[in-house]
Coordinates of C-alpha atoms in Angstrom, one line a residue:
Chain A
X1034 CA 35.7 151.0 121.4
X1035 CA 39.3 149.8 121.1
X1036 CA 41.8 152.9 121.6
X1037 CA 44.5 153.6 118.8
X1038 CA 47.8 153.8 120.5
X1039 CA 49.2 157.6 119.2
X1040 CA 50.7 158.4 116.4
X1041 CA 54.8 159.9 116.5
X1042 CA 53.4 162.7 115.2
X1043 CA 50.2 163.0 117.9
X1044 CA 53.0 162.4 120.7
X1045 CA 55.5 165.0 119.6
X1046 CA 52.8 167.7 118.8
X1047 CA 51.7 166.9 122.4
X1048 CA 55.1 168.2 123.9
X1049 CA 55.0 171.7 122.0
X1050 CA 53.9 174.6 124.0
X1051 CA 52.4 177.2 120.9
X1052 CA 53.9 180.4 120.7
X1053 CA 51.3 182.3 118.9
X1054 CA 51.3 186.5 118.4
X1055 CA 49.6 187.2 121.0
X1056 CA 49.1 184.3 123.1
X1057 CA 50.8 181.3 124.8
X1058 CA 48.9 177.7 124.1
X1059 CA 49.1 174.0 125.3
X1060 CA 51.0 175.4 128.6
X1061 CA 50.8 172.6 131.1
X1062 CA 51.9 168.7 130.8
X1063 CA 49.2 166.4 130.3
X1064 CA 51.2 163.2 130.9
X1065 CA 49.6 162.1 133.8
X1066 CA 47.7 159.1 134.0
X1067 CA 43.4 159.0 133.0
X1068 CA 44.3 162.5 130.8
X1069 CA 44.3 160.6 128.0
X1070 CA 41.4 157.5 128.1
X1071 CA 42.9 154.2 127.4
X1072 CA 46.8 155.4 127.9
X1073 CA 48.8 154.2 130.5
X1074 CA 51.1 157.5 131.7
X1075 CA 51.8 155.9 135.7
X1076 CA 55.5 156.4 136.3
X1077 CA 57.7 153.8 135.1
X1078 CA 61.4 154.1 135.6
X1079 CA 62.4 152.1 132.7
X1080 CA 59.9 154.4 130.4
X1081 CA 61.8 157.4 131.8
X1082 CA 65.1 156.1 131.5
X1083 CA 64.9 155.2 127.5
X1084 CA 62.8 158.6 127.1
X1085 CA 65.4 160.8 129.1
X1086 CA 68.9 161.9 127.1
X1087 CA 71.6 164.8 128.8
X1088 CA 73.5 166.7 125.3
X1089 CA 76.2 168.5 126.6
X1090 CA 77.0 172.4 124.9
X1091 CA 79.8 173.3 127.0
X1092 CA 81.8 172.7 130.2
X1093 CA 84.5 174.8 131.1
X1094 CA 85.3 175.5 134.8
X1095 CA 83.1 179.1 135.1
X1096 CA 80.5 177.9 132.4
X1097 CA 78.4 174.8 131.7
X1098 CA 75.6 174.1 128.9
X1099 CA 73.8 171.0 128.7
X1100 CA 70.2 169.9 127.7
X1101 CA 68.1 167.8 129.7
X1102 CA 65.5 166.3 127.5
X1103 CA 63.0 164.0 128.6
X1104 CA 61.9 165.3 132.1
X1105 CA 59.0 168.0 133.5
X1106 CA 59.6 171.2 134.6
X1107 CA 59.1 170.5 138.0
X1108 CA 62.1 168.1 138.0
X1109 CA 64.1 170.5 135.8
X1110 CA 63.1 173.3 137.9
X1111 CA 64.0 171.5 141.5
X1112 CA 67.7 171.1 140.1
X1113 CA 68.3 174.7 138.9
X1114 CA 66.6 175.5 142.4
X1115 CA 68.8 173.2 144.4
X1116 CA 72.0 174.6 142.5
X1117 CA 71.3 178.2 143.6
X1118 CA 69.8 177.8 146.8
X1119 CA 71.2 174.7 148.2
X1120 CA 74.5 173.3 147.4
X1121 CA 77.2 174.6 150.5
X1122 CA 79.9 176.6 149.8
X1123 CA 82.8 178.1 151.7
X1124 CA 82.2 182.0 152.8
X1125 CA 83.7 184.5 154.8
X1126 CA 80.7 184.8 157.7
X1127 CA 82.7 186.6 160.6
X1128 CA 85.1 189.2 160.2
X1129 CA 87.3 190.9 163.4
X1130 CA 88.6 194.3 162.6
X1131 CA 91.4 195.5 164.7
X1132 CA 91.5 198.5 163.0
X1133 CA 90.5 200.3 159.8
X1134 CA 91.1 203.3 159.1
X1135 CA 89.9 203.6 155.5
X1136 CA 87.4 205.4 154.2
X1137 CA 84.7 202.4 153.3
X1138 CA 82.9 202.1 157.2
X1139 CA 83.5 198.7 159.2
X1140 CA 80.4 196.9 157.9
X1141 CA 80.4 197.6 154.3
X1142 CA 84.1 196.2 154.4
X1143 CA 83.2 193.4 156.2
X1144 CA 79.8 192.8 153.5
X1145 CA 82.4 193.4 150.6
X1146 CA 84.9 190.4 152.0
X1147 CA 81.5 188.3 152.4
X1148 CA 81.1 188.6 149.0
X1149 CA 84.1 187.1 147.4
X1150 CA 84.4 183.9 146.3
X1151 CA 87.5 181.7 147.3
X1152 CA 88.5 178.2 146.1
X1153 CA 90.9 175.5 147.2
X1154 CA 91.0 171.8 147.8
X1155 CA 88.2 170.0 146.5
X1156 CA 88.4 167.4 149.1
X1157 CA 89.4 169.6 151.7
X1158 CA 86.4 172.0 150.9
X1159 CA 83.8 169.2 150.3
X1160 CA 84.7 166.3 152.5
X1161 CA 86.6 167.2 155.2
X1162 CA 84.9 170.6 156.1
X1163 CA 81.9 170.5 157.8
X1164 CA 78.9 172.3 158.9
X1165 CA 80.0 175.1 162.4
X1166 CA 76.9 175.2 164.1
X1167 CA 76.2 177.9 166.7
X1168 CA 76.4 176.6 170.2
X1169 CA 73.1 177.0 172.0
X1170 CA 74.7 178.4 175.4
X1171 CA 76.3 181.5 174.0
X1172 CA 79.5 180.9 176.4
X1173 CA 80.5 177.9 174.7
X1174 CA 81.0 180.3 171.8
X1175 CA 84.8 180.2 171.7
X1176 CA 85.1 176.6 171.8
X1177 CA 82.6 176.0 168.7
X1178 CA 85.6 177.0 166.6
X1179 CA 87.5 174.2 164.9
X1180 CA 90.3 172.8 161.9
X1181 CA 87.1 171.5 160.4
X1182 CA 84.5 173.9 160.4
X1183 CA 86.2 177.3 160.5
X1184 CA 89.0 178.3 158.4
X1185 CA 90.4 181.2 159.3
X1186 CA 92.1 184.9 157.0
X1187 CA 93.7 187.8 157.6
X1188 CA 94.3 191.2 155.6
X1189 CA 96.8 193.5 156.9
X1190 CA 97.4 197.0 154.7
X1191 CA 99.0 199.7 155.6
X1192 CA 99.3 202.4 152.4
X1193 CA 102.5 204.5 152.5
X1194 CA 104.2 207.0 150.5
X1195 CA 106.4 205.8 147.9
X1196 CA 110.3 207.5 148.1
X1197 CA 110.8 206.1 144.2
X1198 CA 107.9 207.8 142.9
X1199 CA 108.9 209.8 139.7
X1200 CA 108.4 213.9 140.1
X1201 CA 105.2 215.0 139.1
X1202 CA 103.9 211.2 139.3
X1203 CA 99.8 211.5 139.5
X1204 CA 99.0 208.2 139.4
X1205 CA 97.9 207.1 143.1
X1206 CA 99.0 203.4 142.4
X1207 CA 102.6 204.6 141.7
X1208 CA 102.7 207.6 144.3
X1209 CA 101.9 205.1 147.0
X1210 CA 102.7 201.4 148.6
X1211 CA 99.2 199.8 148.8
X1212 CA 97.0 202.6 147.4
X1213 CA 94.5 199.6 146.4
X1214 CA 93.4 196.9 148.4
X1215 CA 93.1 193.7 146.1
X1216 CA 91.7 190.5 146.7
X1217 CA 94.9 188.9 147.2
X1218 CA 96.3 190.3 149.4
X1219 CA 94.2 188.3 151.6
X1220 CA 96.4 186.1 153.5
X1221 CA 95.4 182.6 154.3
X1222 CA 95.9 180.8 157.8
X1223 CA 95.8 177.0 158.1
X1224 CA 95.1 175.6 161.4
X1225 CA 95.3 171.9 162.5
X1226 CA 94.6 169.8 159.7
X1227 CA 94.1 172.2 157.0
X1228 CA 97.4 171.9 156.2
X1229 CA 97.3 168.5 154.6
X1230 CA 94.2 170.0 152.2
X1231 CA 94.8 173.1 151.9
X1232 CA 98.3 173.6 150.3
X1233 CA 100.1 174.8 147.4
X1234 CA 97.8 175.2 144.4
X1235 CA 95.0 173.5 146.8
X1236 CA 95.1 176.9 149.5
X1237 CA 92.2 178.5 150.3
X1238 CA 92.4 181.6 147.8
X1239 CA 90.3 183.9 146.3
X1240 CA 89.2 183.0 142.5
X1241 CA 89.5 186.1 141.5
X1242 CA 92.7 188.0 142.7
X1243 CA 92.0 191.4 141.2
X1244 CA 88.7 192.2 143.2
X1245 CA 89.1 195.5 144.6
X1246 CA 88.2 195.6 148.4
X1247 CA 89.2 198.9 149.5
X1248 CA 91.3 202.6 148.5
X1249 CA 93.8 203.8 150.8
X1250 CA 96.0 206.7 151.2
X1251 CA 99.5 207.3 153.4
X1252 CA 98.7 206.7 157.1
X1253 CA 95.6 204.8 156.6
X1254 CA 95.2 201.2 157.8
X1255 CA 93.1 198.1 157.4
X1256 CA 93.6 195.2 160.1
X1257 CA 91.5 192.7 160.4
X1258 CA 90.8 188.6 160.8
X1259 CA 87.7 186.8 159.0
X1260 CA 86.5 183.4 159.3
X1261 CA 84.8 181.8 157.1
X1262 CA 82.3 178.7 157.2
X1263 CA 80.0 176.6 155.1
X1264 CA 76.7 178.1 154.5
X1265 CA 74.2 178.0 151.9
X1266 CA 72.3 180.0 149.3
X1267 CA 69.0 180.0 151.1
X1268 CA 70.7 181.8 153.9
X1269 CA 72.5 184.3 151.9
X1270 CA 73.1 184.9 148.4
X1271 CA 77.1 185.2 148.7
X1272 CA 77.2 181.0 150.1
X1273 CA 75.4 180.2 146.2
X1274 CA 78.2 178.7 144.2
X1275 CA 76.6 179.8 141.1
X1276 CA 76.4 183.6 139.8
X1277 CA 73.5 181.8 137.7
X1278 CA 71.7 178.6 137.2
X1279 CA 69.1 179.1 134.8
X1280 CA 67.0 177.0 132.2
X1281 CA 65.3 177.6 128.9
X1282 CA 63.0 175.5 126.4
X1283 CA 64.0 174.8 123.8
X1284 CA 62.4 177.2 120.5
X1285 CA 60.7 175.2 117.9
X1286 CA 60.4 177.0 114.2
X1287 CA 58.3 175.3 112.0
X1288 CA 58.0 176.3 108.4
X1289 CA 54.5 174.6 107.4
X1290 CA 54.5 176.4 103.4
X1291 CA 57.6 177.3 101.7
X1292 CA 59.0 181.0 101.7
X1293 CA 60.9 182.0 98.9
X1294 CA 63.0 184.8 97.3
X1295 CA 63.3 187.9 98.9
X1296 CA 60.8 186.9 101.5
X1297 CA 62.9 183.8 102.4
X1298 CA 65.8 186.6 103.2
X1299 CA 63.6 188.7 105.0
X1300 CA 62.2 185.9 107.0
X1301 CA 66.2 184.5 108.1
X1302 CA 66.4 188.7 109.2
X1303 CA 63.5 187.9 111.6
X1304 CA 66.2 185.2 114.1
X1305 CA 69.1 185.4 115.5
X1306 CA 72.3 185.1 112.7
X1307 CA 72.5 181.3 112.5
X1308 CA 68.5 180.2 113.0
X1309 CA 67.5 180.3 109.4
X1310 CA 69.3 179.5 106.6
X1311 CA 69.0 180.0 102.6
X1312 CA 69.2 176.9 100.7
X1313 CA 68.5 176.5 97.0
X1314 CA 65.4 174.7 95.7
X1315 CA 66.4 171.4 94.1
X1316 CA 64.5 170.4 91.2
X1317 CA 63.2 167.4 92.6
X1318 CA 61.5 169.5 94.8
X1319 CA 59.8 171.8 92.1
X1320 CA 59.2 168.9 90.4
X1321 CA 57.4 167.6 93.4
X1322 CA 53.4 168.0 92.6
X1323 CA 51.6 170.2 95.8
X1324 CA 54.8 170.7 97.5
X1325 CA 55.0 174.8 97.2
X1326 CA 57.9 174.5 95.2
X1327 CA 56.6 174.1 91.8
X1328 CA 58.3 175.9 89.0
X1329 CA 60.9 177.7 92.0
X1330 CA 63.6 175.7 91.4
X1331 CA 66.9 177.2 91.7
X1332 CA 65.5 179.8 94.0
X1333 CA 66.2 180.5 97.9
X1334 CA 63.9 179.0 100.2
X1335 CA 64.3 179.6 104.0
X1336 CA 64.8 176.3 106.2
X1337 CA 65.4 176.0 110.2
X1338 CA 69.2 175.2 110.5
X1339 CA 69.8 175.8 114.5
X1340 CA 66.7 176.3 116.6
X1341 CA 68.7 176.5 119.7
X1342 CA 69.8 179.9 118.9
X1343 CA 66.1 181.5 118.7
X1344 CA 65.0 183.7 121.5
X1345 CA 61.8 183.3 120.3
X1346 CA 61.3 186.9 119.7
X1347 CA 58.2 186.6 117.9
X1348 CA 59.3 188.9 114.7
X1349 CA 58.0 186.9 112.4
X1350 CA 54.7 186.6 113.2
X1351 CA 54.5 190.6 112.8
X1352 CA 54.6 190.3 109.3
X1353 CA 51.7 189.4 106.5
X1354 CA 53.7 188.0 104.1
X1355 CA 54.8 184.9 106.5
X1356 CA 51.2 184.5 107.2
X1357 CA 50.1 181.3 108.2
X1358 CA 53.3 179.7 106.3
X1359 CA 54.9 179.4 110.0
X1360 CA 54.4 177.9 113.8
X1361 CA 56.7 178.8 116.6
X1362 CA 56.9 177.1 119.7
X1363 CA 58.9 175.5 122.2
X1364 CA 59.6 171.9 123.4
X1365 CA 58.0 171.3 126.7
X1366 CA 60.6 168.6 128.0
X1367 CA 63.8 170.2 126.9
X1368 CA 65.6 172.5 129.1
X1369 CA 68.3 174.4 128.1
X1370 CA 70.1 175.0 131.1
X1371 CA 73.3 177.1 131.9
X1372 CA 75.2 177.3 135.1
X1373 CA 77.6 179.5 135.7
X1374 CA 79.9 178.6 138.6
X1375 CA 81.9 180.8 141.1
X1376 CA 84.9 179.3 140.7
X1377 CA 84.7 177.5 144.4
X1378 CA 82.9 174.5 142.7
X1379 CA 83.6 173.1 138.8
X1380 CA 80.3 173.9 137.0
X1381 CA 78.8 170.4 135.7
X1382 CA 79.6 169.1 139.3
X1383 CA 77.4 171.4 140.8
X1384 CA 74.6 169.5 139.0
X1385 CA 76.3 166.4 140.0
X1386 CA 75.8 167.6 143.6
X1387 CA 72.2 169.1 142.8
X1388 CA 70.8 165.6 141.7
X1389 CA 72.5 163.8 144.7
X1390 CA 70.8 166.7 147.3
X1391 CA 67.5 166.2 145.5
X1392 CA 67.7 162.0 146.2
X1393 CA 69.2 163.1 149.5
X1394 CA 66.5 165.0 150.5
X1395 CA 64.2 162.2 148.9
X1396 CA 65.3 159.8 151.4
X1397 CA 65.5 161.1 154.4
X1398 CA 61.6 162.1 154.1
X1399 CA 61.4 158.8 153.6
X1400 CA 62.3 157.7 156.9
X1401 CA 60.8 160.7 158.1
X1402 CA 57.4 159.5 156.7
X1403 CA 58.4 155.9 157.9
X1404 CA 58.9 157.3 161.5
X1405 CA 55.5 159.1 160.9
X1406 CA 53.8 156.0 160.2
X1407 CA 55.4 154.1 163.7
Chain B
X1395 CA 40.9 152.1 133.4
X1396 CA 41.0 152.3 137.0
X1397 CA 39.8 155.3 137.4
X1398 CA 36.7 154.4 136.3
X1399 CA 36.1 151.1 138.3
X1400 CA 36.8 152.8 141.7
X1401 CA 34.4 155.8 140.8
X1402 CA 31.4 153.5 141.0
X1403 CA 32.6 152.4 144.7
X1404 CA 32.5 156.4 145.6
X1405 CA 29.1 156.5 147.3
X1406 CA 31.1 154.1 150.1
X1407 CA 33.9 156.6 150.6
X1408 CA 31.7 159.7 150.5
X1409 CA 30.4 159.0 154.1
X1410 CA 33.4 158.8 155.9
X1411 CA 34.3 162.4 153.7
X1412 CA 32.1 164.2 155.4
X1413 CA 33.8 163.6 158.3
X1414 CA 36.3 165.5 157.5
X1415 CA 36.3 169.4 158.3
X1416 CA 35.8 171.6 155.3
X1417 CA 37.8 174.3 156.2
X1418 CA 41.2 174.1 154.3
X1419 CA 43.9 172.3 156.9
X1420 CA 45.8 175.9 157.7
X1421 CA 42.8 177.4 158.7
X1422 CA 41.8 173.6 161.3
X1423 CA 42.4 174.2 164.6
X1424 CA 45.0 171.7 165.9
X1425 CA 42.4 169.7 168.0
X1426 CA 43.7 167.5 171.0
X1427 CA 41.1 165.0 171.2
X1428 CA 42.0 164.4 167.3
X1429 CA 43.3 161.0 167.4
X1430 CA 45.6 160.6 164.9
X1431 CA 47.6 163.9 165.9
X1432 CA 47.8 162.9 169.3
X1433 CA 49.2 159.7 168.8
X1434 CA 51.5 161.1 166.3
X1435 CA 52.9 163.7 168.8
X1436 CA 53.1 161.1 172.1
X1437 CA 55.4 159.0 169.3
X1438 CA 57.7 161.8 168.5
X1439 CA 58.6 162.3 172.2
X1440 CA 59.2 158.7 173.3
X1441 CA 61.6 158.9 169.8
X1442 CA 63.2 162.0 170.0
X1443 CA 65.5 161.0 172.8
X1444 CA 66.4 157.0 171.2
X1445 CA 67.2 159.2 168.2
X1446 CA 69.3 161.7 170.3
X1447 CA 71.7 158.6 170.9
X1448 CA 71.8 157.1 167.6
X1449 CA 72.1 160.2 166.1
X1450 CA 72.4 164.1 166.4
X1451 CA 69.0 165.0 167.0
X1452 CA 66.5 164.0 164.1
X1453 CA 63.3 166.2 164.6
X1454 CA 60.0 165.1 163.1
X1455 CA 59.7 167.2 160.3
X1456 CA 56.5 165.3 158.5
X1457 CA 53.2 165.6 160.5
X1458 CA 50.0 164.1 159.1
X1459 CA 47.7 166.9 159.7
X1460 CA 44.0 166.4 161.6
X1461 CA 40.8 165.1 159.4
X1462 CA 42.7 162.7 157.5
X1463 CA 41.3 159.4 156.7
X1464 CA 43.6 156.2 154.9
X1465 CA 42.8 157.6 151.8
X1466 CA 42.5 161.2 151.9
X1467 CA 45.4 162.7 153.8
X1468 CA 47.2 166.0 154.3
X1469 CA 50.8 165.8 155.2
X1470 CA 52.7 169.1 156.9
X1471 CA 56.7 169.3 155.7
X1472 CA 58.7 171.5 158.4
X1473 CA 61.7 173.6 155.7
X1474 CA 60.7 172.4 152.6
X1475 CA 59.4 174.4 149.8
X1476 CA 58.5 174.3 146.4
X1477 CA 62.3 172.6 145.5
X1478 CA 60.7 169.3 146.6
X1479 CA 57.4 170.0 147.0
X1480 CA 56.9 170.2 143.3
X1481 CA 59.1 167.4 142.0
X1482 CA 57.2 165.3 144.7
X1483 CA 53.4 166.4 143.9
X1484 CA 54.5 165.3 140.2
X1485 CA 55.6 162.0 140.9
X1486 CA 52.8 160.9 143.3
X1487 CA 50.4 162.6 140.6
X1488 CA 52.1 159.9 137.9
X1489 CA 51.1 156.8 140.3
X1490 CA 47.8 155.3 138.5
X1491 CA 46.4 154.6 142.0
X1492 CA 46.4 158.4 143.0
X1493 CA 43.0 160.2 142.4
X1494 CA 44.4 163.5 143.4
X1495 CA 47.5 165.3 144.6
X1496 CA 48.5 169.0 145.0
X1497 CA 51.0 170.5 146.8
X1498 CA 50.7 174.1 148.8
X1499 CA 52.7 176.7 151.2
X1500 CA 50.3 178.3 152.8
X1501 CA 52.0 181.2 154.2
X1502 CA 55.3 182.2 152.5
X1503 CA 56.8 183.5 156.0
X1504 CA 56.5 179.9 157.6
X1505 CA 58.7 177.1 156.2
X1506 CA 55.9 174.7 156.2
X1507 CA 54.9 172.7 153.2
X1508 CA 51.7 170.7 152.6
X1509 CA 51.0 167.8 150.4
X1510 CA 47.4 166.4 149.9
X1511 CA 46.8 163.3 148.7
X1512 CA 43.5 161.4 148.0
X1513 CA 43.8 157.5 146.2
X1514 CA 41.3 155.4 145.1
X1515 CA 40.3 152.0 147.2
X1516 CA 43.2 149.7 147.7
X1517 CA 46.0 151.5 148.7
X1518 CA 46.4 154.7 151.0
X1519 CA 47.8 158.1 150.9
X1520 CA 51.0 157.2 153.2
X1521 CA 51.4 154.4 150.6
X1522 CA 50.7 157.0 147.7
X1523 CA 54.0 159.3 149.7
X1524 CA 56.4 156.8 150.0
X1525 CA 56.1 155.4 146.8
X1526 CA 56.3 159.2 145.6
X1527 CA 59.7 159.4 147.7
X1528 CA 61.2 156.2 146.3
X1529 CA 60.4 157.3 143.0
X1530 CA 61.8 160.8 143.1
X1531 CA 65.2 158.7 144.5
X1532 CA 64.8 156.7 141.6
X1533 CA 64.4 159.1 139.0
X1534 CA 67.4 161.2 140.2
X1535 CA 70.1 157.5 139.8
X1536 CA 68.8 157.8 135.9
X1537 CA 69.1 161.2 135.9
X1538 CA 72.8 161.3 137.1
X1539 CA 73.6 158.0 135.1
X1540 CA 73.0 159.6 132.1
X1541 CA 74.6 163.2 133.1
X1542 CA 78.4 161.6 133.8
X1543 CA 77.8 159.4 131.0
X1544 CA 77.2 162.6 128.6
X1545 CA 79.8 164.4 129.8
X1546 CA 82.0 161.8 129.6
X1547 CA 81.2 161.8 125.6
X1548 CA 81.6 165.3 125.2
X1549 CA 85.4 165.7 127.0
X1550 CA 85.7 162.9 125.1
X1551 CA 84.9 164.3 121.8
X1552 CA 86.1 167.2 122.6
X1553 CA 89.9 165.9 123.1
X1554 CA 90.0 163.7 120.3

């Protein structure tokens, strides 16, 4: 029997995942090859290339949006992975405290420094640092530190009372000299080579100035040195240069009668403002013999204007009257992803760096298996 | 179809799979007089020092793991997880030639990750891995490609 190739139609209902009332349907992929008898599904590079498309939403420094459509999840979901858990950043990791007299104890200062995220030279931070590695004899310790693997900080506060204070002043900000430790007052000190990367609007700063670290009052004290290193987000979460990576499919409405009149306003109430708009019938649709629109024309009907807004809250399907006249769903192979950066890394480059770890990683297996094999 | 030519052969492969344990390969112990392990571990020694010199010291980190046979295999990934093990177990499952692939961590406090792989007749599961590898390699150039070449459109349309 010879096998009809699919229809456009057949293809595209294939990459829907069915959103029904109570259930989820069609969950997993079925591209693989002998799911379907007589179609070829083996990987093909050039198949993926024309099939695979990237839409960009928005990039801005602390914020990227951008669709990958074309790909499975396991691919899409290896990248988001990679971005939190695996793409080095520069961290505070040690921190030496000569004295601190403040109320917050010595270790949850030194978690709340660990914490912040600092930025500064791109190439500096990404080519020219590199990995400090413990020393295996613990005596060696001091000589592990170096230009390019530790950079080093200080914060010295000391609060005192403010003569110029007004009378009657409450305000402990204005009563004292460094009633509130900030970020910046973090000072940066460049050792070796660091000066040539990290200078002028390329130092080694924090992104956000205005995190508060600590309170102090007259006579107390903080003191103390911190060096930072590389790390990553699989050791601890404050090394991830994201706050959050994180992909969804895209929502699929699909309005398979018409719904018209008060219901069609009742139905756009159902989305997100933006998902469904009113349009008027034309009357070349009513006109239009088994197409639902007969003798409507000039009335509202509901159509799908931005699917990308949904969050697929499932509203619609609560109601009778949009019984059976709608499908909801979403599109297997497009990922909706959104990355929100730390400020240490720009956001789209931190998928940039994702995809090159992932064929990094790739590689070096490969040899691994080669060496296997020998 | 492949799949069904190389079924009819089966009979021919299912003798040497019954040599194979049927324990799952966590639970196997790791037998010495296995051969394939112990040739696999006497290789990583004599290597591990010529890699020392060329190199900062490249540990094995792939293992093909006892009661494998050219087409059936198990393979043991030291600190990888799901990250690759997925992606990978996808690819290799897209090759035509590949009857079966999963991927599994069998104990989430040990960074150890397994990949089985049984092909049909004519190629074998090492085959089956590499060309997984490459492919992933591959697929992550087009995927990059098109990335800068999107975002390139959009600060472009954005400025303009």
């Amino acid at each position: 029997m010879p096998h009809k190739p699919p229809t456009k139609e057949e293809l595209e209902r294939r990459k829907i995942v069915g959103i029904r009332d109570e259930t989820i349907t069609d969950v997993s992929c079925s591209d693989f090859p002998g799911h379907y008898p007589g179609e070829d599904h083996s990987w093909d590079i050039d198949a993926f290339r024309r099939g695979f498309s990237v839409e960009f939403h928005q990039n801005d420094r602390f914020e990227a949006s951008f669709s990958l459509i074309g790909c499975d999840a396991s691919i899409a979901n290896a990248f988001r992975r990679i971005m939190i858990a695996d793409i080095p950043t520069l961290a505070i990791e040690n921190v030496f405290i000569n004295n601190n007299t403040s109320v917050i104890q010595d270790e949850v200062l030194a978690h709340r420094l660990g914490l912040i995220p600092f930025q500064g030279g791109h190439e500096g931070l990404h080519k020219f640092l590199k990995w400090w590695r413990k020393p295996t004899d613990e005596a060696q310790m001091n000589n592990s530190y170096y230009d390019f693997n530790t950079v080093s900080l200080k914060l010295e506060v000391q609060c005192e009372h403010n003569d110029k204070a007004a009378a009657g002043e409450t305000d402990p900000t204005k009563l004292y000299h460094h009633a509130h430790v900030y970020a910046r007052d973090i000072e940066f000190c460049p050792v070796g080579r660091q000066d040539r990367y990290f200078s002028g609007a390329d130092a080694i700063a924090p992104v956000n100035p205005d995190i508060l670290i600590a309170k102090l009052r007259p006579g107390q004290e903080i003191s103390l040195s911190m060096h930072m290193h590389k790390g990553v987000g699989s050791d601890h979460a404050k090394f991830s240069p994201v706050a959050t990576a994180s992909y969804r499919l895209m929502p699929v409405i699909d309005i398979t009668r018409p719904i018209l009149g008060d219901d069609a306003e009742k139905f756009a109430r159902c989305f997100p403002r933006g998902v469904i708009e009113l349009e008027k019938v034309t009357k070349k649709e009513a006109g239009q013999k088994g197409s639902g629109y007969e003798g409507h024309a000039g009335e509202l009907k509901a159509v799908v204007a931005d699917p990308m807004r949904d969050t697929v809250s499932r509203e619609c399907l609560r109601h009778d009257e949009f019984k059976d006249k709608v499908k909801l769903g979403r599109r297997r192979d497009h990922f909706i992803y959104l990355v929100e950066s730390t400020g240490q890394w720009e956001s789209d480059a931190i998928f940039i760096e994702a995809v090159a770890h992932l064929k990094k990683r790739a590689l070096d297996l490969e040899k691994q298996v080669k060496n296997m094999v020998r | 179809m492949p799949r069904a030519k190389t079924r009819k052969e089966e009979p021919v492969e299912a003798g040497s799979d019954t040599v194979m344990e049927e324990a799952p390969t966590s639970h196997q112990p790791e037998s010495r007089d296995d051969m394939s392990v112990d040739q696999d571990e006497n290789d990583e020694a004599g290597e591990a020092e010529e890699d020392e010199i060329e190199e900062e010291e490249e540990v094995q980190r792939v293992r093909l793991l006892p009661g494998s046979t050219p087409t059936a295999a198990s393979f043991e990934f030291l600190n990888e997880g799901h990250t690759l093990g997925n992606a990978l177990r996808y690819i290799i499952m897209k090759n035509p030639d590949v009857e079966f692939c999963a991927y599994a961590i069998p104990h989430p406090s040990e960074a150890k990750m397994n990949v089985r792989i049984q092909t049909f007749e004519g190629t074998t599961a090492i085959e089956a891995l590499e060309k997984g590898l490459r492919d992933v390699q591959d697929l992550c150039d087009v995927v990059s490609d098109k990335f800068i070449d999107a975002r390139e459109k959009f600060v472009a349309g954005a400025s303009s």
